[in-house]
Amino acid sequence: RKEVEQDPGPFNVPEGATVAFNCTYSNSASQSFFWYRQDCRKEPKLLMSVYSSGNEDGRFTAQLNRASQYISLLIRDSKLSDSATYLCVVTMFSGGYNKLIFGAGTRLAVHP
Amino acid sequence: ETGVTQSPTHLIKTRGQQVTLRCSSQSGHNTVSWYQQALGQGPQFIFQYYREEENGRGNFPPRFSGLQFPNYSSELNVNALELDDSALYLCASSFTGTGANVLTFGAGSRLTVL
């Protein structure tokens, strides 16, 4: 079983749609959680951190359920510019350092 | 504030050759980590350097090695290249201190092994 699992997609949605991505992680000792965005042939960039209380940044809402080891990202009112791959990332402290583990990513394509 | 820069951006090598990739960390950051991203996959952790020493390593063979210099820049060296080493190699810098590590990635070095 992979340490971080995501639905690879692609999710093809029209502009204005609401889309949700899910992510599960296997290690209950995971400490921090993030969503990164990666455009085609570019580097990953931090989209938002994920907190147990849930957090929102404009059209983006992230949720964490530690009991179920599940993370979600909701995008409302999708824009063409949201088309990208969304990477779920968990961190855990192991061997004296913080180790970041990436999921394989979920691809989103927003069409007119 | 300068970001993370990597060089070269693209390179082509043949099996058995050696390659060195370079990374300059973002100003104020003291930790550099390297990731390998194969097509259609998420980045896979190779290793991390802090205070010029490797302090974490993923599941990569010893032919993957690295260095960190006093100015926090870093190199990734891969010996005896194999076809499966073809990938985007990403360098990320961060500040090791209090709080969660937030990585800033460079644009990557795309390696093709023929």
Coordinates of C-alpha atoms in Angstrom, one line a residue:
Chain A
R1 CA 0.0 0.0 0.0
K2 CA 1.3 3.4 -0.9
E3 CA 2.0 5.8 2.0
V4 CA -0.1 8.6 0.3
E5 CA -2.9 7.6 -2.1
Q6 CA -4.8 9.9 -4.4
D7 CA -7.3 9.3 -7.2
P8 CA -5.2 10.1 -10.3
G9 CA -8.1 11.5 -12.3
P10 CA -8.3 13.3 -14.6
F11 CA -11.2 15.3 -13.4
N12 CA -12.7 17.1 -16.4
V13 CA -15.1 19.8 -15.2
P14 CA -16.7 22.9 -16.7
E15 CA -15.9 26.4 -15.5
G16 CA -17.9 27.2 -12.4
A17 CA -18.2 23.6 -11.2
T18 CA -17.3 22.5 -7.7
V19 CA -14.8 19.6 -7.5
A20 CA -13.4 17.6 -4.6
F21 CA -10.2 15.7 -4.3
N22 CA -9.5 13.0 -1.7
C23 CA -6.3 11.7 -0.3
T24 CA -5.6 8.9 2.3
Y25 CA -2.4 8.3 4.2
S26 CA -1.2 5.2 5.9
N27 CA 0.9 6.3 8.8
S28 CA -1.0 7.6 11.8
A29 CA 2.2 9.3 13.0
S30 CA 2.0 11.8 10.2
Q31 CA 2.2 15.3 11.6
S32 CA 1.6 18.0 8.9
F33 CA -0.5 18.0 5.8
F34 CA -0.4 20.1 2.7
W35 CA -1.8 20.5 -0.8
Y36 CA 0.6 21.5 -3.5
R37 CA -0.3 22.5 -7.1
Q38 CA 1.9 21.5 -10.1
D39 CA 1.3 23.0 -13.5
C40 CA 2.4 20.9 -16.5
R41 CA 6.2 20.6 -16.7
K42 CA 6.6 23.0 -13.8
E43 CA 7.7 22.7 -10.2
P44 CA 5.2 22.0 -7.3
K45 CA 4.0 25.1 -5.4
L46 CA 2.4 25.2 -2.0
L47 CA -1.4 25.7 -2.3
M48 CA -2.3 25.5 1.3
S49 CA -1.7 23.8 4.6
V50 CA -4.4 21.5 6.0
Y51 CA -5.5 21.7 9.6
S52 CA -7.8 19.5 11.7
S53 CA -10.2 22.4 12.1
G54 CA -10.5 22.8 8.4
N55 CA -9.3 25.9 6.6
E56 CA -10.4 28.0 3.7
D57 CA -8.5 30.2 1.3
G58 CA -10.9 31.9 -1.1
R59 CA -12.4 29.3 -3.3
F60 CA -10.3 26.5 -1.8
T61 CA -11.3 24.5 1.3
A62 CA -9.1 21.8 2.9
Q63 CA -10.2 19.3 5.5
L64 CA -8.3 16.8 7.6
N65 CA -9.8 13.8 9.4
R66 CA -7.0 12.3 11.5
A67 CA -9.2 9.4 12.7
S68 CA -9.8 8.3 9.2
Q69 CA -6.4 9.4 7.9
Y70 CA -8.1 11.3 5.1
I71 CA -7.5 14.7 3.6
S72 CA -9.7 16.6 1.1
L73 CA -9.5 19.6 -1.1
L74 CA -12.6 21.4 -2.4
I75 CA -12.5 23.9 -5.2
R76 CA -15.6 26.0 -5.7
D77 CA -16.4 28.0 -8.9
S78 CA -13.6 26.4 -10.9
K79 CA -11.6 28.6 -13.2
L80 CA -9.7 27.6 -16.4
S81 CA -6.5 28.6 -14.5
D82 CA -7.2 25.9 -11.9
S83 CA -6.2 23.3 -14.4
A84 CA -3.2 21.5 -12.9
T85 CA -2.2 18.5 -10.9
Y86 CA -2.9 18.7 -7.2
L87 CA -0.4 16.8 -4.9
C88 CA -1.3 15.7 -1.4
V89 CA 1.6 15.8 0.9
V90 CA 2.1 14.5 4.5
T91 CA 5.0 14.9 6.8
M92 CA 6.3 12.8 9.6
F93 CA 9.3 13.1 11.9
S94 CA 11.5 10.1 11.3
G95 CA 15.2 9.5 11.8
G96 CA 15.8 13.0 13.1
Y97 CA 14.2 14.9 10.3
N98 CA 10.9 15.9 8.8
K99 CA 10.1 13.6 5.9
L100 CA 7.7 14.8 3.3
I101 CA 5.8 12.2 1.3
F102 CA 3.9 13.1 -1.9
G103 CA 1.0 11.4 -3.4
A104 CA 1.1 10.8 -7.2
G105 CA -1.3 13.7 -7.7
T106 CA -4.8 14.3 -9.1
R107 CA -5.1 15.9 -12.4
L108 CA -7.8 18.6 -12.9
A109 CA -8.8 19.9 -16.3
V110 CA -11.3 22.8 -16.3
H111 CA -13.0 23.5 -19.7
P112 CA -15.0 26.4 -21.0
Chain B
E1 CA 14.4 37.5 -2.0
T2 CA 15.8 35.1 -4.5
G3 CA 14.1 31.8 -5.1
V4 CA 15.5 28.3 -5.6
T5 CA 17.5 28.0 -8.8
Q6 CA 18.6 24.8 -10.5
S7 CA 21.0 24.0 -13.3
P8 CA 21.1 22.7 -15.9
T9 CA 17.4 22.8 -16.9
H10 CA 17.6 20.0 -19.4
L11 CA 20.3 17.4 -20.2
I12 CA 20.7 14.2 -22.1
K13 CA 23.1 11.5 -21.0
T14 CA 23.7 7.9 -22.0
R15 CA 23.6 4.8 -19.8
G16 CA 26.7 4.4 -17.6
Q17 CA 27.6 8.1 -17.6
Q18 CA 27.6 10.3 -14.5
V19 CA 25.7 13.5 -13.9
T20 CA 25.9 16.5 -11.5
L21 CA 22.9 18.7 -10.9
R22 CA 23.2 22.0 -9.0
C23 CA 20.9 23.9 -6.7
S24 CA 21.0 27.3 -5.1
S25 CA 18.7 27.6 -2.1
Q26 CA 16.3 30.4 -1.3
S27 CA 17.9 33.1 0.8
G28 CA 17.3 32.5 4.5
H29 CA 16.9 28.7 4.0
N30 CA 19.4 26.3 5.5
T31 CA 18.1 22.9 4.3
V32 CA 18.1 21.4 0.9
S33 CA 16.3 18.3 -0.2
W34 CA 16.2 16.5 -3.6
Y35 CA 13.4 14.7 -5.2
Q36 CA 13.0 12.6 -8.3
Q37 CA 9.7 12.9 -10.2
A38 CA 9.1 10.3 -12.9
L39 CA 6.4 11.0 -15.5
G40 CA 2.9 10.7 -14.0
Q41 CA 4.2 10.3 -10.5
G42 CA 4.6 12.5 -7.4
P43 CA 8.1 13.6 -6.3
Q44 CA 10.0 10.9 -4.5
F45 CA 12.4 11.9 -1.7
I46 CA 16.0 11.2 -2.5
F47 CA 17.9 12.9 0.4
Q48 CA 18.1 16.0 2.5
Y49 CA 21.1 18.1 3.6
Y50 CA 21.3 20.2 6.7
R51 CA 24.5 21.9 8.0
E52 CA 26.4 20.3 5.1
E53 CA 25.5 16.7 6.2
E54 CA 23.0 14.3 4.9
N55 CA 20.4 13.9 7.6
G56 CA 17.7 11.9 5.8
R57 CA 17.6 9.5 2.8
G58 CA 14.9 7.9 0.8
N59 CA 14.9 4.5 -0.9
F60 CA 17.6 5.3 -3.5
P61 CA 20.9 3.4 -4.1
P62 CA 24.3 4.7 -3.1
R63 CA 25.1 5.8 -6.7
F64 CA 22.9 8.8 -5.8
S65 CA 25.0 11.1 -3.7
G66 CA 25.1 14.7 -2.8
L67 CA 26.8 17.7 -1.1
Q68 CA 25.8 20.8 0.6
F69 CA 28.1 23.8 0.7
P70 CA 28.6 26.5 3.4
N71 CA 26.4 28.9 1.4
Y72 CA 23.6 26.2 1.6
S73 CA 23.8 25.4 -2.1
S74 CA 23.8 21.8 -3.1
E75 CA 24.7 19.2 -5.7
L76 CA 23.2 15.9 -6.6
N77 CA 25.4 13.4 -8.3
V78 CA 24.3 10.2 -10.0
N79 CA 26.8 7.6 -11.1
A80 CA 26.3 4.8 -13.6
L81 CA 23.2 6.2 -15.0
E82 CA 20.3 3.8 -15.9
L83 CA 17.4 4.4 -18.2
D84 CA 15.0 4.5 -15.3
D85 CA 16.9 7.5 -13.9
S86 CA 15.2 9.6 -16.6
A87 CA 13.1 12.0 -14.6
L88 CA 12.6 15.6 -13.4
Y89 CA 15.0 16.2 -10.5
L90 CA 13.6 18.8 -8.1
C91 CA 15.6 20.6 -5.5
A92 CA 13.7 22.2 -2.6
S93 CA 14.9 24.5 0.1
S94 CA 13.4 25.1 3.5
F95 CA 14.3 26.5 6.9
T96 CA 14.8 23.9 9.6
G97 CA 13.7 25.5 12.9
T98 CA 10.4 25.7 14.6
G99 CA 7.2 24.8 12.8
A100 CA 6.4 22.6 9.9
N101 CA 8.8 22.4 6.9
V102 CA 7.4 24.3 4.0
L103 CA 9.3 23.6 0.8
T104 CA 10.2 26.0 -1.9
F105 CA 11.0 24.1 -5.1
G106 CA 13.2 25.0 -8.0
A107 CA 12.0 24.6 -11.5
G108 CA 13.9 21.3 -11.8
S109 CA 16.5 19.6 -14.0
R110 CA 15.0 17.3 -16.6
L111 CA 17.3 14.4 -17.2
T112 CA 17.0 12.0 -20.1
V113 CA 19.1 8.9 -20.2
L114 CA 19.4 7.1 -23.5

